[in-house]
Amino acid sequence: MKSVLFLVGSNRDGSFNQRLADQVAELLPEGASAVRFDQLDQLPVFSQNLETEVPLTVLDLRAAVSSADLLVMVTPEHNGGPSALLKNALDWISRPRGSSVLQDKPVLVLGATPSQMGTAQAREVLLTNLKFAMAAPIEETFGLANAHEHEELPAEIADAIRSALATALA
């Protein structure tokens, strides 16, 4: 069975990005399971001072990423970039450089926002960060613009995400 780990960069109750993650989890191909790491807000702010005695929540996150076949990062857009929660998680899982659990890991980047841009800048920044961290991000990212107007994913976005998921897990 293929395992897909979701990291959602918003901890706001009822967030568009949490809803997007839930809807995408329903699109997984048969034989794939969805897991969400819901402790991003419990990770300490990344510091090299903590790398000698890595906190338990960081070890849990690294283990979850390591065991996943695909990582799905779902981000809101904060000041033109991914959320601090998601960036902090990325900093922790990209260490130690050269042998991190993120190295060569396929990653799908998604985002939802009430704006018309669909988190385009945040997704682009996150894609760049993932490449720098030696992950294997899927070049095509998906954003849901005007998320407040959609109870469900529009069919064309759902179809494109379903195809990307199947390709990444094949």
Tab-separated table of N, CA and C in Angstrom:
chain	number	residue	atom	x	y	z
A	1	MET	N	0.840	-1.182	0.000
A	1	MET	CA	0.000	0.000	0.000
A	1	MET	C	0.885	1.246	0.000
A	2	LYS	N	0.547	2.201	-0.826
A	2	LYS	CA	1.271	3.469	-0.908
A	2	LYS	C	0.755	4.411	0.181
A	3	SER	N	1.684	5.141	0.787
A	3	SER	CA	1.339	6.073	1.860
A	3	SER	C	1.595	7.507	1.404
A	4	VAL	N	0.609	8.370	1.617
A	4	VAL	CA	0.705	9.775	1.251
A	4	VAL	C	0.587	10.598	2.526
A	5	LEU	N	1.611	11.393	2.807
A	5	LEU	CA	1.630	12.224	3.998
A	5	LEU	C	1.264	13.655	3.622
A	6	PHE	N	0.296	14.209	4.335
A	6	PHE	CA	-0.136	15.586	4.137
A	6	PHE	C	0.417	16.471	5.241
A	7	LEU	N	1.051	17.569	4.839
A	7	LEU	CA	1.462	18.618	5.760
A	7	LEU	C	0.679	19.867	5.370
A	8	VAL	N	-0.175	20.325	6.279
A	8	VAL	CA	-1.035	21.471	5.999
A	8	VAL	C	-0.507	22.672	6.766
A	9	GLY	N	-0.219	23.729	6.044
A	9	GLY	CA	0.409	24.901	6.625
A	9	GLY	C	-0.529	25.879	7.299
A	10	SER	N	-1.727	25.456	7.614
A	10	SER	CA	-2.673	26.309	8.326
A	10	SER	C	-3.277	25.512	9.471
A	11	ASN	N	-3.279	26.104	10.653
A	11	ASN	CA	-3.915	25.433	11.789
A	11	ASN	C	-5.197	26.148	12.201
A	12	ARG	N	-5.691	27.018	11.343
A	12	ARG	CA	-6.937	27.739	11.612
A	12	ARG	C	-8.117	26.789	11.461
A	13	ASP	N	-9.017	26.812	12.430
A	13	ASP	CA	-10.222	25.999	12.332
A	13	ASP	C	-10.970	26.342	11.048
A	14	GLY	N	-11.331	25.312	10.301
A	14	GLY	CA	-12.080	25.512	9.068
A	14	GLY	C	-11.276	26.123	7.938
A	15	SER	N	-9.957	26.001	7.983
A	15	SER	CA	-9.134	26.645	6.954
A	15	SER	C	-9.393	26.043	5.574
A	16	PHE	N	-9.234	26.886	4.571
A	16	PHE	CA	-9.400	26.437	3.190
A	16	PHE	C	-8.385	25.344	2.859
A	17	ASN	N	-7.185	25.455	3.403
A	17	ASN	CA	-6.133	24.498	3.095
A	17	ASN	C	-6.358	23.150	3.769
A	18	GLN	N	-6.914	23.150	4.964
A	18	GLN	CA	-7.277	21.874	5.591
A	18	GLN	C	-8.387	21.191	4.787
A	19	ARG	N	-9.348	21.986	4.347
A	19	ARG	CA	-10.435	21.430	3.530
A	19	ARG	C	-9.899	20.893	2.202
A	20	LEU	N	-8.961	21.633	1.595
A	20	LEU	CA	-8.348	21.172	0.349
A	20	LEU	C	-7.619	19.843	0.568
A	21	ALA	N	-6.864	19.740	1.648
A	21	ALA	CA	-6.149	18.487	1.944
A	21	ALA	C	-7.125	17.327	2.090
A	22	ASP	N	-8.233	17.556	2.778
A	22	ASP	CA	-9.234	16.501	2.956
A	22	ASP	C	-9.822	16.071	1.614
A	23	GLN	N	-10.096	17.042	0.748
A	23	GLN	CA	-10.675	16.721	-0.560
A	23	GLN	C	-9.669	15.988	-1.448
A	24	VAL	N	-8.411	16.377	-1.369
A	24	VAL	CA	-7.379	15.710	-2.169
A	24	VAL	C	-7.155	14.289	-1.655
A	25	ALA	N	-7.226	14.086	-0.355
A	25	ALA	CA	-7.079	12.738	0.209
A	25	ALA	C	-8.135	11.794	-0.362
A	26	GLU	N	-9.299	12.313	-0.664
A	26	GLU	CA	-10.366	11.495	-1.254
A	26	GLU	C	-10.080	11.147	-2.721
A	27	LEU	N	-9.143	11.840	-3.348
A	27	LEU	CA	-8.804	11.597	-4.752
A	27	LEU	C	-7.683	10.575	-4.926
A	28	LEU	N	-7.119	10.117	-3.823
A	28	LEU	CA	-6.006	9.168	-3.926
A	28	LEU	C	-6.430	7.917	-4.678
A	29	PRO	N	-5.535	7.372	-5.469
A	29	PRO	CA	-5.880	6.146	-6.202
A	29	PRO	C	-6.073	4.972	-5.234
A	30	GLU	N	-6.784	3.976	-5.708
A	30	GLU	CA	-7.010	2.778	-4.900
A	30	GLU	C	-5.662	2.188	-4.483
A	31	GLY	N	-5.587	1.776	-3.233
A	31	GLY	CA	-4.351	1.211	-2.724
A	31	GLY	C	-3.436	2.228	-2.063
A	32	ALA	N	-3.863	3.482	-2.004
A	32	ALA	CA	-3.074	4.516	-1.344
A	32	ALA	C	-3.805	4.983	-0.090
A	33	SER	N	-3.045	5.283	0.941
A	33	SER	CA	-3.649	5.750	2.188
A	33	SER	C	-3.135	7.148	2.511
A	34	ALA	N	-4.004	7.931	3.136
A	34	ALA	CA	-3.664	9.300	3.511
A	34	ALA	C	-3.393	9.377	5.001
A	35	VAL	N	-2.320	10.096	5.345
A	35	VAL	CA	-1.966	10.365	6.736
A	35	VAL	C	-1.689	11.855	6.818
A	36	ARG	N	-2.165	12.489	7.872
A	36	ARG	CA	-1.871	13.912	8.065
A	36	ARG	C	-1.072	14.077	9.346
A	37	PHE	N	0.007	14.834	9.253
A	37	PHE	CA	0.793	15.172	10.441
A	37	PHE	C	0.193	16.458	10.996
A	38	ASP	N	-0.491	16.346	12.122
A	38	ASP	CA	-1.234	17.476	12.682
A	38	ASP	C	-0.514	18.195	13.810
A	39	GLN	N	0.800	18.079	13.865
A	39	GLN	CA	1.537	18.701	14.960
A	39	GLN	C	2.523	19.765	14.485
A	40	LEU	N	2.298	20.325	13.311
A	40	LEU	CA	3.230	21.349	12.822
A	40	LEU	C	3.322	22.524	13.780
A	41	ASP	N	2.212	22.863	14.440
A	41	ASP	CA	2.242	23.990	15.366
A	41	ASP	C	2.924	23.646	16.693
A	42	GLN	N	3.341	22.396	16.863
A	42	GLN	CA	4.058	21.990	18.066
A	42	GLN	C	5.569	21.860	17.828
A	43	LEU	N	5.995	22.051	16.592
A	43	LEU	CA	7.427	22.008	16.290
A	43	LEU	C	8.096	23.267	16.829
A	44	PRO	N	9.258	23.129	17.446
A	44	PRO	CA	9.980	24.344	17.837
A	44	PRO	C	10.481	25.054	16.582
A	45	VAL	N	10.719	26.342	16.705
A	45	VAL	CA	11.310	27.091	15.601
A	45	VAL	C	12.680	26.475	15.324
A	46	PHE	N	12.961	26.226	14.049
A	46	PHE	CA	14.218	25.578	13.694
A	46	PHE	C	15.405	26.367	14.234
A	47	SER	N	16.332	25.636	14.832
A	47	SER	CA	17.577	26.224	15.327
A	47	SER	C	18.647	25.146	15.301
A	48	GLN	N	19.806	25.487	14.785
A	48	GLN	CA	20.914	24.531	14.799
A	48	GLN	C	21.303	24.163	16.222
A	49	ASN	N	20.975	25.002	17.181
A	49	ASN	CA	21.259	24.689	18.584
A	49	ASN	C	20.501	23.448	19.046
A	50	LEU	N	19.371	23.170	18.434
A	50	LEU	CA	18.552	22.021	18.828
A	50	LEU	C	18.917	20.732	18.089
A	51	GLU	N	19.823	20.828	17.134
A	51	GLU	CA	20.138	19.646	16.325
A	51	GLU	C	20.938	18.585	17.077
A	52	THR	N	21.533	18.942	18.168
A	52	THR	CA	22.278	17.932	18.938
A	52	THR	C	21.332	17.050	19.753
A	53	GLU	N	20.208	17.602	20.175
A	53	GLU	CA	19.166	16.841	20.872
A	53	GLU	C	17.840	17.181	20.208
A	54	VAL	N	17.572	16.517	19.095
A	54	VAL	CA	16.407	16.831	18.280
A	54	VAL	C	15.125	16.550	19.064
A	55	PRO	N	14.205	17.526	19.129
A	55	PRO	CA	12.952	17.349	19.864
A	55	PRO	C	12.108	16.190	19.313
A	56	LEU	N	11.329	15.584	20.178
A	56	LEU	CA	10.514	14.415	19.831
A	56	LEU	C	9.542	14.700	18.686
A	57	THR	N	8.911	15.877	18.683
A	57	THR	CA	7.973	16.186	17.596
A	57	THR	C	8.684	16.230	16.246
A	58	VAL	N	9.920	16.678	16.238
A	58	VAL	CA	10.709	16.707	15.005
A	58	VAL	C	11.033	15.282	14.562
A	59	LEU	N	11.411	14.435	15.512
A	59	LEU	CA	11.689	13.031	15.190
A	59	LEU	C	10.439	12.352	14.639
A	60	ASP	N	9.273	12.663	15.216
A	60	ASP	CA	8.006	12.104	14.723
A	60	ASP	C	7.727	12.566	13.294
A	61	LEU	N	7.960	13.843	13.033
A	61	LEU	CA	7.753	14.371	11.679
A	61	LEU	C	8.703	13.714	10.698
A	62	ARG	N	9.959	13.622	11.056
A	62	ARG	CA	10.938	12.991	10.163
A	62	ARG	C	10.573	11.536	9.886
A	63	ALA	N	10.106	10.815	10.886
A	63	ALA	CA	9.707	9.414	10.693
A	63	ALA	C	8.508	9.333	9.746
A	64	ALA	N	7.560	10.243	9.905
A	64	ALA	CA	6.381	10.245	9.035
A	64	ALA	C	6.774	10.536	7.589
A	65	VAL	N	7.660	11.495	7.387
A	65	VAL	CA	8.112	11.826	6.028
A	65	VAL	C	8.892	10.656	5.437
A	66	SER	N	9.747	10.063	6.240
A	66	SER	CA	10.569	8.947	5.775
A	66	SER	C	9.716	7.772	5.294
A	67	SER	N	8.638	7.488	6.001
A	67	SER	CA	7.820	6.316	5.658
A	67	SER	C	6.815	6.589	4.539
A	68	ALA	N	6.636	7.852	4.159
A	68	ALA	CA	5.668	8.190	3.113
A	68	ALA	C	6.263	7.975	1.721
A	69	ASP	N	5.428	7.527	0.816
A	69	ASP	CA	5.826	7.395	-0.585
A	69	ASP	C	5.716	8.725	-1.322
A	70	LEU	N	4.831	9.578	-0.832
A	70	LEU	CA	4.605	10.886	-1.437
A	70	LEU	C	4.271	11.862	-0.319
A	71	LEU	N	4.832	13.049	-0.406
A	71	LEU	CA	4.529	14.118	0.524
A	71	LEU	C	3.677	15.151	-0.212
A	72	VAL	N	2.585	15.568	0.411
A	72	VAL	CA	1.736	16.617	-0.148
A	72	VAL	C	1.774	17.788	0.832
A	73	MET	N	2.286	18.925	0.353
A	73	MET	CA	2.364	20.129	1.173
A	73	MET	C	1.282	21.091	0.700
A	74	VAL	N	0.440	21.508	1.638
A	74	VAL	CA	-0.701	22.361	1.316
A	74	VAL	C	-0.508	23.683	2.061
A	75	THR	N	-0.370	24.762	1.314
A	75	THR	CA	-0.005	26.027	1.949
A	75	THR	C	-0.951	27.173	1.637
A	76	PRO	N	-1.243	27.982	2.642
A	76	PRO	CA	-1.831	29.283	2.353
A	76	PRO	C	-0.708	30.202	1.863
A	77	GLU	N	-1.065	31.414	1.489
A	77	GLU	CA	-0.038	32.371	1.086
A	77	GLU	C	0.034	33.480	2.132
A	78	HIS	N	1.195	33.602	2.755
A	78	HIS	CA	1.427	34.637	3.754
A	78	HIS	C	2.513	35.571	3.249
A	79	ASN	N	2.143	36.787	2.921
A	79	ASN	CA	3.091	37.779	2.424
A	79	ASN	C	3.898	37.261	1.229
A	80	GLY	N	3.227	36.567	0.337
A	80	GLY	CA	3.866	36.104	-0.881
A	80	GLY	C	4.660	34.818	-0.740
A	81	GLY	N	4.590	34.168	0.395
A	81	GLY	CA	5.325	32.922	0.598
A	81	GLY	C	4.483	31.896	1.328
A	82	PRO	N	5.049	30.712	1.544
A	82	PRO	CA	4.319	29.684	2.297
A	82	PRO	C	4.196	30.100	3.764
A	83	SER	N	3.310	29.457	4.476
A	83	SER	CA	3.116	29.788	5.887
A	83	SER	C	4.362	29.460	6.699
A	84	ALA	N	4.507	30.137	7.815
A	84	ALA	CA	5.640	29.894	8.717
A	84	ALA	C	5.613	28.457	9.232
A	85	LEU	N	4.427	27.902	9.476
A	85	LEU	CA	4.334	26.518	9.941
A	85	LEU	C	4.973	25.566	8.939
A	86	LEU	N	4.650	25.741	7.682
A	86	LEU	CA	5.162	24.844	6.650
A	86	LEU	C	6.651	25.076	6.396
A	87	LYS	N	7.074	26.318	6.382
A	87	LYS	CA	8.497	26.617	6.170
A	87	LYS	C	9.333	26.063	7.317
A	88	ASN	N	8.857	26.180	8.538
A	88	ASN	CA	9.573	25.640	9.694
A	88	ASN	C	9.689	24.119	9.583
A	89	ALA	N	8.597	23.466	9.204
A	89	ALA	CA	8.633	22.011	9.021
A	89	ALA	C	9.648	21.635	7.945
A	90	LEU	N	9.651	22.375	6.853
A	90	LEU	CA	10.600	22.124	5.771
A	90	LEU	C	12.038	22.264	6.273
A	91	ASP	N	12.292	23.276	7.074
A	91	ASP	CA	13.646	23.455	7.616
A	91	ASP	C	14.054	22.249	8.455
A	92	TRP	N	13.144	21.719	9.256
A	92	TRP	CA	13.471	20.560	10.093
A	92	TRP	C	13.673	19.287	9.271
A	93	ILE	N	12.828	19.040	8.271
A	93	ILE	CA	12.938	17.769	7.531
A	93	ILE	C	14.025	17.792	6.475
A	94	SER	N	14.562	18.973	6.177
A	94	SER	CA	15.638	19.051	5.190
A	94	SER	C	17.007	18.840	5.827
A	95	ARG	N	17.052	18.605	7.112
A	95	ARG	CA	18.312	18.418	7.840
A	95	ARG	C	18.480	16.965	8.241
A	96	PRO	N	19.658	16.449	8.403
A	96	PRO	CA	20.919	17.082	8.028
A	96	PRO	C	21.096	17.087	6.506
A	97	ARG	N	21.663	18.149	6.013
A	97	ARG	CA	21.861	18.307	4.566
A	97	ARG	C	22.661	17.124	4.022
A	98	GLY	N	22.170	16.577	2.922
A	98	GLY	CA	22.855	15.459	2.289
A	98	GLY	C	22.314	14.103	2.689
A	99	SER	N	21.603	14.041	3.808
A	99	SER	CA	21.016	12.750	4.214
A	99	SER	C	19.669	12.950	4.910
A	100	SER	N	18.957	13.977	4.498
A	100	SER	CA	17.662	14.256	5.118
A	100	SER	C	16.599	13.295	4.597
A	101	VAL	N	15.506	13.186	5.347
A	101	VAL	CA	14.384	12.331	4.934
A	101	VAL	C	13.675	12.909	3.714
A	102	LEU	N	13.953	14.153	3.407
A	102	LEU	CA	13.330	14.818	2.268
A	102	LEU	C	14.076	14.563	0.957
A	103	GLN	N	15.323	14.129	1.052
A	103	GLN	CA	16.140	13.948	-0.144
A	103	GLN	C	15.489	12.961	-1.110
A	104	ASP	N	15.288	13.416	-2.337
A	104	ASP	CA	14.683	12.632	-3.426
A	104	ASP	C	13.234	12.227	-3.168
A	105	LYS	N	12.592	12.823	-2.183
A	105	LYS	CA	11.191	12.511	-1.861
A	105	LYS	C	10.283	13.249	-2.832
A	106	PRO	N	9.364	12.542	-3.500
A	106	PRO	CA	8.406	13.244	-4.351
A	106	PRO	C	7.459	14.084	-3.490
A	107	VAL	N	7.241	15.322	-3.933
A	107	VAL	CA	6.405	16.257	-3.183
A	107	VAL	C	5.450	16.956	-4.146
A	108	LEU	N	4.180	16.956	-3.783
A	108	LEU	CA	3.161	17.695	-4.529
A	108	LEU	C	2.799	18.921	-3.701
A	109	VAL	N	2.801	20.093	-4.326
A	109	VAL	CA	2.518	21.354	-3.644
A	109	VAL	C	1.151	21.868	-4.077
A	110	LEU	N	0.327	22.177	-3.082
A	110	LEU	CA	-1.024	22.683	-3.308
A	110	LEU	C	-1.250	23.911	-2.435
A	111	GLY	N	-2.286	24.661	-2.739
A	111	GLY	CA	-2.654	25.774	-1.881
A	111	GLY	C	-4.043	26.273	-2.203
A	112	ALA	N	-4.665	26.873	-1.199
A	112	ALA	CA	-6.003	27.444	-1.378
A	112	ALA	C	-6.037	28.813	-0.703
A	113	THR	N	-6.761	29.725	-1.327
A	113	THR	CA	-6.855	31.085	-0.799
A	113	THR	C	-8.132	31.746	-1.303
A	114	PRO	N	-8.653	32.694	-0.542
A	114	PRO	CA	-9.803	33.436	-1.053
A	114	PRO	C	-9.416	34.457	-2.134
A	115	SER	N	-8.122	34.680	-2.349
A	115	SER	CA	-7.695	35.640	-3.373
A	115	SER	C	-7.799	35.019	-4.766
A	116	GLN	N	-7.594	35.859	-5.771
A	116	GLN	CA	-7.677	35.393	-7.159
A	116	GLN	C	-6.397	34.740	-7.646
A	117	MET	N	-5.315	34.833	-6.877
A	117	MET	CA	-4.025	34.303	-7.328
A	117	MET	C	-3.828	32.824	-7.001
A	118	GLY	N	-4.639	32.252	-6.150
A	118	GLY	CA	-4.557	30.817	-5.881
A	118	GLY	C	-3.241	30.376	-5.260
A	119	THR	N	-2.648	31.208	-4.429
A	119	THR	CA	-1.372	30.932	-3.747
A	119	THR	C	-0.208	30.737	-4.724
A	120	ALA	N	-0.285	31.355	-5.885
A	120	ALA	CA	0.738	31.164	-6.916
A	120	ALA	C	2.140	31.488	-6.409
A	121	GLN	N	2.304	32.601	-5.714
A	121	GLN	CA	3.633	32.975	-5.230
A	121	GLN	C	4.109	32.025	-4.144
A	122	ALA	N	3.247	31.661	-3.218
A	122	ALA	CA	3.633	30.751	-2.131
A	122	ALA	C	4.036	29.396	-2.701
A	123	ARG	N	3.297	28.917	-3.688
A	123	ARG	CA	3.624	27.623	-4.291
A	123	ARG	C	4.969	27.685	-5.007
A	124	GLU	N	5.237	28.784	-5.687
A	124	GLU	CA	6.509	28.942	-6.396
A	124	GLU	C	7.683	28.998	-5.419
A	125	VAL	N	7.516	29.753	-4.343
A	125	VAL	CA	8.572	29.833	-3.324
A	125	VAL	C	8.803	28.453	-2.696
A	126	LEU	N	7.740	27.763	-2.372
A	126	LEU	CA	7.870	26.437	-1.762
A	126	LEU	C	8.540	25.457	-2.721
A	127	LEU	N	8.196	25.525	-3.993
A	127	LEU	CA	8.833	24.673	-5.001
A	127	LEU	C	10.343	24.943	-5.049
A	128	THR	N	10.726	26.184	-5.028
A	128	THR	CA	12.142	26.554	-5.013
A	128	THR	C	12.824	26.037	-3.755
A	129	ASN	N	12.188	26.218	-2.595
A	129	ASN	CA	12.745	25.718	-1.327
A	129	ASN	C	12.930	24.210	-1.362
A	130	LEU	N	11.969	23.497	-1.923
A	130	LEU	CA	12.044	22.033	-1.992
A	130	LEU	C	13.192	21.577	-2.892
A	131	LYS	N	13.380	22.253	-4.004
A	131	LYS	CA	14.492	21.912	-4.891
A	131	LYS	C	15.824	22.147	-4.197
A	132	PHE	N	15.932	23.258	-3.499
A	132	PHE	CA	17.155	23.564	-2.777
A	132	PHE	C	17.421	22.526	-1.688
A	133	ALA	N	16.348	21.986	-1.104
A	133	ALA	CA	16.466	20.986	-0.039
A	133	ALA	C	16.689	19.574	-0.588
A	134	MET	N	16.841	19.464	-1.920
A	134	MET	CA	17.151	18.194	-2.578
A	134	MET	C	15.966	17.217	-2.614
A	135	ALA	N	14.746	17.745	-2.458
A	135	ALA	CA	13.557	16.923	-2.636
A	135	ALA	C	13.316	16.750	-4.131
A	136	ALA	N	12.286	16.001	-4.474
A	136	ALA	CA	11.928	15.800	-5.879
A	136	ALA	C	10.509	16.320	-6.104
A	137	PRO	N	10.337	17.653	-6.056
A	137	PRO	CA	8.988	18.187	-6.191
A	137	PRO	C	8.423	17.981	-7.592
A	138	ILE	N	7.130	17.760	-7.632
A	138	ILE	CA	6.412	17.660	-8.902
A	138	ILE	C	6.277	19.085	-9.431
A	139	GLU	N	6.716	19.309	-10.652
A	139	GLU	CA	6.771	20.659	-11.204
A	139	GLU	C	5.402	21.343	-11.245
A	140	GLU	N	4.372	20.579	-11.567
A	140	GLU	CA	3.039	21.173	-11.650
A	140	GLU	C	2.452	21.269	-10.249
A	141	THR	N	2.128	22.493	-9.847
A	141	THR	CA	1.495	22.720	-8.560
A	141	THR	C	0.040	23.116	-8.814
A	142	PHE	N	-0.770	23.078	-7.773
A	142	PHE	CA	-2.194	23.376	-7.957
A	142	PHE	C	-2.656	24.357	-6.891
A	143	GLY	N	-3.359	25.385	-7.337
A	143	GLY	CA	-3.897	26.365	-6.419
A	143	GLY	C	-5.384	26.546	-6.637
A	144	LEU	N	-6.090	26.693	-5.539
A	144	LEU	CA	-7.527	26.954	-5.594
A	144	LEU	C	-7.741	28.420	-5.247
A	145	ALA	N	-8.037	29.218	-6.261
A	145	ALA	CA	-8.337	30.631	-6.057
A	145	ALA	C	-9.802	30.770	-5.645
A	146	ASN	N	-10.107	31.880	-5.015
A	146	ASN	CA	-11.492	32.136	-4.583
A	146	ASN	C	-12.065	30.951	-3.807
A	147	ALA	N	-11.253	30.413	-2.918
A	147	ALA	CA	-11.618	29.179	-2.199
A	147	ALA	C	-12.920	29.312	-1.427
A	148	HIS	N	-13.235	30.509	-1.001
A	148	HIS	CA	-14.472	30.738	-0.244
A	148	HIS	C	-15.719	30.505	-1.101
A	149	GLU	N	-15.563	30.463	-2.409
A	149	GLU	CA	-16.690	30.247	-3.316
A	149	GLU	C	-16.895	28.777	-3.673
A	150	HIS	N	-16.008	27.890	-3.182
A	150	HIS	CA	-16.052	26.483	-3.574
A	150	HIS	C	-16.241	25.581	-2.355
A	151	GLU	N	-17.333	24.879	-2.314
A	151	GLU	CA	-17.509	23.856	-1.284
A	151	GLU	C	-16.731	22.596	-1.658
A	152	GLU	N	-16.642	22.347	-2.959
A	152	GLU	CA	-15.905	21.194	-3.479
A	152	GLU	C	-14.915	21.680	-4.530
A	153	LEU	N	-13.918	20.840	-4.776
A	153	LEU	CA	-12.941	21.177	-5.816
A	153	LEU	C	-13.624	21.231	-7.175
A	154	PRO	N	-13.328	22.246	-7.967
A	154	PRO	CA	-13.832	22.254	-9.344
A	154	PRO	C	-13.332	21.004	-10.075
A	155	ALA	N	-14.147	20.456	-10.946
A	155	ALA	CA	-13.851	19.182	-11.609
A	155	ALA	C	-12.511	19.192	-12.338
A	156	GLU	N	-12.184	20.304	-13.017
A	156	GLU	CA	-10.926	20.331	-13.784
A	156	GLU	C	-9.713	20.285	-12.855
A	157	ILE	N	-9.802	20.922	-11.694
A	157	ILE	CA	-8.692	20.868	-10.731
A	157	ILE	C	-8.612	19.478	-10.110
A	158	ALA	N	-9.757	18.919	-9.751
A	158	ALA	CA	-9.777	17.574	-9.171
A	158	ALA	C	-9.188	16.558	-10.145
A	159	ASP	N	-9.547	16.646	-11.417
A	159	ASP	CA	-9.017	15.721	-12.424
A	159	ASP	C	-7.509	15.867	-12.574
A	160	ALA	N	-7.021	17.105	-12.590
A	160	ALA	CA	-5.581	17.341	-12.739
A	160	ALA	C	-4.821	16.825	-11.518
A	161	ILE	N	-5.355	17.054	-10.333
A	161	ILE	CA	-4.710	16.562	-9.117
A	161	ILE	C	-4.741	15.036	-9.078
A	162	ARG	N	-5.854	14.456	-9.437
A	162	ARG	CA	-5.973	12.987	-9.468
A	162	ARG	C	-4.911	12.389	-10.398
A	163	SER	N	-4.709	12.992	-11.542
A	163	SER	CA	-3.710	12.530	-12.496
A	163	SER	C	-2.301	12.676	-11.922
A	164	ALA	N	-2.012	13.817	-11.292
A	164	ALA	CA	-0.689	14.038	-10.699
A	164	ALA	C	-0.424	13.039	-9.587
A	165	LEU	N	-1.420	12.751	-8.774
A	165	LEU	CA	-1.282	11.777	-7.687
A	165	LEU	C	-0.982	10.387	-8.238
A	166	ALA	N	-1.729	9.990	-9.238
A	166	ALA	CA	-1.529	8.658	-9.831
A	166	ALA	C	-0.142	8.543	-10.438
A	167	THR	N	0.309	9.578	-11.141
A	167	THR	CA	1.640	9.561	-11.732
A	167	THR	C	2.713	9.486	-10.663
A	168	ALA	N	2.567	10.303	-9.620
A	168	ALA	CA	3.578	10.340	-8.549
A	168	ALA	C	3.661	9.020	-7.788
A	169	LEU	N	2.549	8.333	-7.665
A	169	LEU	CA	2.523	7.078	-6.907
A	169	LEU	C	2.806	5.848	-7.759
A	170	ALA	N	2.873	6.020	-9.069
A	170	ALA	CA	3.097	4.873	-9.967
A	170	ALA	C	4.521	4.368	-9.847
